Amino acid sequence: MKAALQNYHVRMQRVLDHIDRNLDDDLDLDTLASVAAYSKFHFHRQFSAIFGLSVLRYIQLSRMKRASYRLAYRDDQSVTEIAMDAGYEAPDAFARAFRQRFGQSPSSFQKSPDWALWLSAFEPLDNARSKIMQRTFTIDDVTIRDVHTTRVAIMEHRGDPASLGATIQRFIAWRKASGLPPKTSPTFNVWRSERRPASPADYSVDLCVGTDQPIDANDKQIKLGEIPGGRCAVLRVVGNTDNLEPAALYLYRDWLPASGEEARDFPIYCQRLSFFPEVPEHATVAELFLPLK
């Protein structure tokens, strides 16, 4: 029974990966059913039963998520280009659908996103993905690595995680203005609190970029710091890197007690090696580092 269920999940995972890779293509039901190796009739029903939404809505939400990321975090595409990439033949049709989903026009979202509405709109998509895309980890997934100390420029986010998107926007803008793109300057997140603390106001994370260049002392939004070198337990996560909490919990709750190791006095952190929407979501990569004594 367990093997049959695992096979079932593998087939559905293939479908989700195919959708991610081919968002710009015509994702018709016949093709997706073929990817899953099910009949079209059964595939449609099974997809809805497993994920809690139809395959059409799943595709629409996936395209809208990519479009919203491009609007919020990138400045190299016009609204018209983003609308076309989202599968709309005309910008006004995209604008109507976008407003219906997020309560804002694309241009308004681009200037000042309502992140609380954005999070709410994608809850069905995130719930659907977590049912299949949530990984389980084993001791073989963890390596111990000696890392070098890295000087970093830090933008702190303190407060409700629902407003993290606005901090990310400011961080990206600062990096661009400072000539520190992800391709040449590594990106780190250092968690100073739980992902969902009892009070949202207690949420705390540092957005960091590795750099040796001096920072303007008058720039109040950035401070200099370092990620200390030393031994670290490293867990590589591929896909669904929006939520790294399961991987962090595995390191702290399962791997650390079984390893006989002892954690160092520095928070768990991650290095983000690839980013959505530059790569499909299932291809995003992050490495979690648990500093050890």
Coordinates of C-alpha atoms in Angstrom, one line a residue:
M1 CA 0.0 0.0 0.0
K2 CA 2.8 2.4 0.9
A3 CA 4.7 1.7 -2.3
A4 CA 1.5 2.2 -4.3
L5 CA 0.9 5.6 -2.6
Q6 CA 4.5 6.6 -3.2
N7 CA 4.2 5.8 -6.9
Y8 CA 1.0 7.8 -7.0
H9 CA 2.8 10.8 -5.5
V10 CA 5.8 10.4 -7.9
R11 CA 3.4 10.6 -10.8
M12 CA 1.7 13.7 -9.5
Q13 CA 5.0 15.3 -8.7
R14 CA 6.0 14.8 -12.4
V15 CA 2.9 16.8 -13.3
L16 CA 3.7 19.7 -11.0
D17 CA 7.3 19.8 -12.3
H18 CA 6.0 19.7 -15.9
I19 CA 3.7 22.7 -15.2
D20 CA 6.6 24.6 -13.6
R21 CA 8.8 24.0 -16.6
N22 CA 6.2 24.8 -19.2
L23 CA 4.2 27.7 -17.8
D24 CA 4.6 29.5 -21.2
D25 CA 3.2 26.6 -23.2
D26 CA -0.3 25.3 -23.8
L27 CA -0.8 23.0 -20.8
D28 CA -3.8 21.0 -22.0
L29 CA -5.4 18.3 -20.0
D30 CA -4.4 15.5 -22.5
T31 CA -0.7 16.4 -22.1
L32 CA -0.8 16.5 -18.3
A33 CA -2.8 13.3 -18.1
S34 CA -0.1 11.7 -20.3
V35 CA 2.7 13.0 -18.0
A36 CA 0.9 11.4 -15.0
A37 CA 0.2 8.2 -17.0
Y38 CA -3.6 8.4 -16.2
S39 CA -6.6 8.7 -18.4
K40 CA -7.8 12.3 -18.9
F41 CA -11.1 11.5 -17.0
H42 CA -9.4 10.0 -14.0
F43 CA -6.5 12.5 -14.0
H44 CA -8.8 15.5 -13.7
R45 CA -10.7 14.0 -10.8
Q46 CA -7.6 12.8 -9.0
F47 CA -5.8 16.1 -9.3
S48 CA -8.7 18.0 -7.8
A49 CA -9.2 15.4 -5.0
I50 CA -5.5 15.5 -4.0
F51 CA -4.8 19.2 -4.3
G52 CA -8.1 20.7 -3.4
L53 CA -8.3 22.7 -6.7
S54 CA -8.7 22.0 -10.3
V55 CA -5.6 21.6 -12.6
L56 CA -6.8 24.7 -14.5
R57 CA -6.9 26.9 -11.4
Y58 CA -3.5 25.5 -10.3
I59 CA -2.0 26.6 -13.6
Q60 CA -3.7 30.0 -13.4
L61 CA -2.4 30.6 -9.9
S62 CA 1.1 29.4 -10.9
R63 CA 1.2 31.9 -13.8
M64 CA -0.1 34.7 -11.6
K65 CA 2.5 34.0 -8.9
R66 CA 5.3 34.2 -11.5
A67 CA 3.7 37.4 -12.9
S68 CA 3.4 39.0 -9.4
Y69 CA 7.1 38.2 -8.7
R70 CA 8.2 39.8 -11.9
L71 CA 6.1 42.9 -11.2
A72 CA 7.3 43.2 -7.6
Y73 CA 11.0 42.2 -7.8
R74 CA 12.1 42.8 -11.4
D75 CA 12.2 45.9 -13.6
D76 CA 13.3 44.4 -16.9
Q77 CA 9.8 43.6 -18.3
S78 CA 6.8 45.8 -19.1
V79 CA 3.3 44.9 -17.8
T80 CA 2.4 44.0 -21.4
E81 CA 5.2 41.5 -21.6
I82 CA 4.4 40.0 -18.2
A83 CA 0.7 39.7 -19.3
M84 CA 1.7 37.8 -22.4
D85 CA 4.0 35.5 -20.3
A86 CA 1.0 34.8 -18.0
G87 CA -1.0 33.5 -20.9
Y88 CA -3.2 36.6 -21.6
E89 CA -3.5 37.9 -25.2
A90 CA -4.2 41.4 -24.1
P91 CA -3.0 43.5 -21.1
D92 CA -6.6 44.6 -20.1
A93 CA -7.6 41.0 -19.7
F94 CA -4.6 40.4 -17.5
A95 CA -5.3 43.5 -15.5
R96 CA -8.9 42.4 -14.8
A97 CA -7.8 39.0 -13.7
F98 CA -5.0 40.4 -11.6
R99 CA -7.3 43.0 -9.9
Q100 CA -9.9 40.2 -9.2
R101 CA -7.2 38.1 -7.6
F102 CA -5.2 40.8 -5.7
G103 CA -7.5 43.8 -5.4
Q104 CA -4.9 45.9 -7.2
S105 CA -4.1 46.7 -10.8
P106 CA -0.7 45.3 -12.1
S107 CA 0.8 48.8 -12.2
S108 CA -0.4 49.6 -8.7
F109 CA 0.9 46.3 -7.4
Q110 CA 4.2 47.0 -9.1
K111 CA 4.5 50.3 -7.2
S112 CA 3.2 49.3 -3.8
P113 CA 2.0 45.7 -3.4
D114 CA -0.6 44.8 -0.8
W115 CA 1.4 41.8 0.6
A116 CA -1.4 40.6 3.0
L117 CA -3.8 40.2 0.1
W118 CA -1.0 38.6 -2.0
L119 CA -0.4 36.0 0.7
S120 CA -4.1 35.2 1.0
A121 CA -4.5 34.9 -2.8
F122 CA -1.8 32.2 -3.0
E123 CA -2.9 30.2 0.0
P124 CA -4.7 27.5 -2.1
L125 CA -1.6 27.1 -4.3
D126 CA 0.8 26.9 -1.3
N127 CA -1.5 24.4 0.4
A128 CA -1.7 22.3 -2.8
R129 CA 2.1 22.2 -3.2
S130 CA 2.7 21.3 0.5
K131 CA 0.6 18.1 0.1
I132 CA 3.0 16.6 -2.4
M133 CA 6.1 18.7 -2.5
Q134 CA 6.9 18.5 1.2
R135 CA 10.1 16.6 1.5
T136 CA 11.2 14.2 4.2
F137 CA 14.9 14.2 5.0
T138 CA 17.3 11.5 6.2
I139 CA 20.8 11.6 7.7
D140 CA 22.3 11.0 4.3
D141 CA 21.0 14.4 3.1
V142 CA 23.2 16.2 5.7
T143 CA 26.9 16.8 5.2
I144 CA 29.4 18.5 7.6
R145 CA 31.3 21.3 5.9
D146 CA 34.0 23.8 7.0
V147 CA 33.0 27.2 5.8
H148 CA 34.9 30.5 5.6
T149 CA 33.8 33.7 7.4
T150 CA 31.8 35.9 5.0
R151 CA 31.5 39.6 5.4
V152 CA 28.0 40.7 4.6
A153 CA 25.8 43.8 4.2
I154 CA 22.6 43.3 6.2
M155 CA 19.1 44.6 5.8
E156 CA 17.1 43.6 8.9
H157 CA 13.4 42.7 8.8
R158 CA 11.7 43.0 12.1
G159 CA 8.0 42.5 12.5
D160 CA 5.1 40.8 10.8
P161 CA 6.3 38.3 8.2
A162 CA 3.3 39.4 6.0
S163 CA 5.4 42.6 5.3
L164 CA 8.6 40.7 4.4
G165 CA 7.9 41.2 0.7
A166 CA 8.3 45.0 1.1
T167 CA 11.7 44.5 2.8
I168 CA 12.8 42.1 0.0
Q169 CA 11.9 44.8 -2.5
R170 CA 14.0 47.4 -0.7
F171 CA 16.9 44.9 -0.4
I172 CA 16.8 44.1 -4.2
A173 CA 16.7 47.8 -5.0
W174 CA 19.7 48.5 -2.7
R175 CA 21.7 45.6 -4.2
K176 CA 21.1 46.8 -7.8
A177 CA 22.1 50.4 -6.8
S178 CA 25.2 49.0 -5.1
G179 CA 26.3 46.7 -8.0
L180 CA 25.9 43.5 -5.9
P181 CA 23.8 41.1 -8.1
P182 CA 23.2 37.5 -7.0
K183 CA 25.3 36.1 -9.8
T184 CA 28.5 37.6 -8.3
S185 CA 27.5 38.3 -4.7
P186 CA 26.1 35.5 -2.5
T187 CA 22.7 35.8 -0.9
F188 CA 22.0 34.7 2.7
N189 CA 19.1 34.7 5.1
V190 CA 19.8 34.5 8.8
W191 CA 16.8 33.6 11.0
R192 CA 16.7 35.3 14.3
S193 CA 13.3 33.9 15.3
E194 CA 10.9 31.1 14.4
R195 CA 9.1 31.3 11.1
R196 CA 5.8 31.7 12.9
P197 CA 6.4 33.2 16.3
A198 CA 3.5 33.5 18.8
S199 CA 3.3 37.2 18.0
P200 CA 3.9 38.2 14.4
A201 CA 5.7 41.3 15.7
D202 CA 8.5 39.1 17.0
Y203 CA 9.4 37.7 13.6
S204 CA 13.0 38.5 12.8
V205 CA 15.3 37.7 9.8
D206 CA 18.4 39.3 8.3
L207 CA 18.6 39.6 4.5
C208 CA 22.3 39.5 3.6
V209 CA 24.6 39.9 0.6
G210 CA 28.3 38.8 0.7
T211 CA 30.6 41.8 0.0
D212 CA 33.9 43.3 1.0
Q213 CA 33.1 46.7 -0.4
P214 CA 32.7 49.6 2.1
I215 CA 29.1 50.7 2.9
D216 CA 28.0 54.3 3.2
A217 CA 28.0 55.1 6.9
N218 CA 25.0 57.3 6.4
D219 CA 22.9 54.5 4.9
K220 CA 20.6 53.8 7.8
Q221 CA 18.9 50.8 6.2
I222 CA 22.1 48.7 5.8
K223 CA 24.7 47.6 8.4
L224 CA 27.8 45.5 8.1
G225 CA 28.3 42.2 9.7
E226 CA 29.6 38.7 9.1
I227 CA 28.6 35.1 8.9
P228 CA 31.2 33.3 11.0
G229 CA 33.3 30.5 9.6
G230 CA 33.6 27.1 11.1
R231 CA 32.0 23.7 11.0
C232 CA 28.4 23.5 9.8
A233 CA 25.8 20.8 9.1
V234 CA 24.6 21.5 5.6
L235 CA 21.2 20.4 4.2
R236 CA 20.5 21.2 0.5
V237 CA 16.9 21.8 -0.5
V238 CA 15.7 21.7 -4.1
G239 CA 12.3 23.1 -4.9
N240 CA 9.7 24.8 -2.7
T241 CA 12.3 26.9 -1.0
D242 CA 9.8 29.5 0.0
N243 CA 9.2 27.4 3.1
L244 CA 12.4 26.0 4.6
E245 CA 10.9 25.4 8.0
P246 CA 10.6 21.6 7.6
A247 CA 14.3 21.4 6.6
A248 CA 15.3 23.6 9.6
L249 CA 13.2 21.5 12.0
Y250 CA 14.8 18.3 10.7
L251 CA 18.3 19.7 11.4
Y252 CA 17.4 20.9 14.9
R253 CA 14.9 18.3 16.0
D254 CA 16.1 15.1 14.3
W255 CA 19.6 15.3 13.0
L256 CA 21.3 17.2 15.8
P257 CA 20.3 14.9 18.7
A258 CA 21.1 11.8 16.7
S259 CA 24.5 13.2 15.5
G260 CA 26.1 13.7 18.9
E261 CA 27.1 17.2 17.6
E262 CA 26.5 20.4 19.5
A263 CA 25.1 23.6 18.0
R264 CA 27.3 26.8 18.0
D265 CA 26.0 30.1 19.3
F266 CA 24.9 31.4 15.9
P267 CA 21.5 31.1 14.3
I268 CA 20.6 28.7 11.5
Y269 CA 20.9 30.4 8.1
C270 CA 20.6 29.6 4.4
Q271 CA 22.4 30.5 1.2
R272 CA 20.1 30.9 -1.7
L273 CA 21.7 29.5 -4.8
S274 CA 19.0 30.1 -7.4
F275 CA 15.8 32.2 -7.5
F276 CA 12.3 32.1 -8.7
P277 CA 11.2 33.3 -11.3
E278 CA 14.7 33.1 -12.9
V279 CA 14.3 29.4 -12.6
P280 CA 11.1 27.3 -12.2
E281 CA 10.0 26.9 -8.6
H282 CA 10.8 23.2 -8.6
A283 CA 14.4 24.0 -9.6
T284 CA 15.1 26.6 -6.9
V285 CA 18.0 25.7 -4.6
A286 CA 18.9 26.7 -1.1
E287 CA 21.4 25.3 1.4
L288 CA 20.7 25.4 5.1
F289 CA 23.7 25.8 7.5
L290 CA 23.5 24.8 11.2
P291 CA 26.7 26.1 12.8
L292 CA 28.4 23.4 15.0
K293 CA 31.0 23.6 17.8

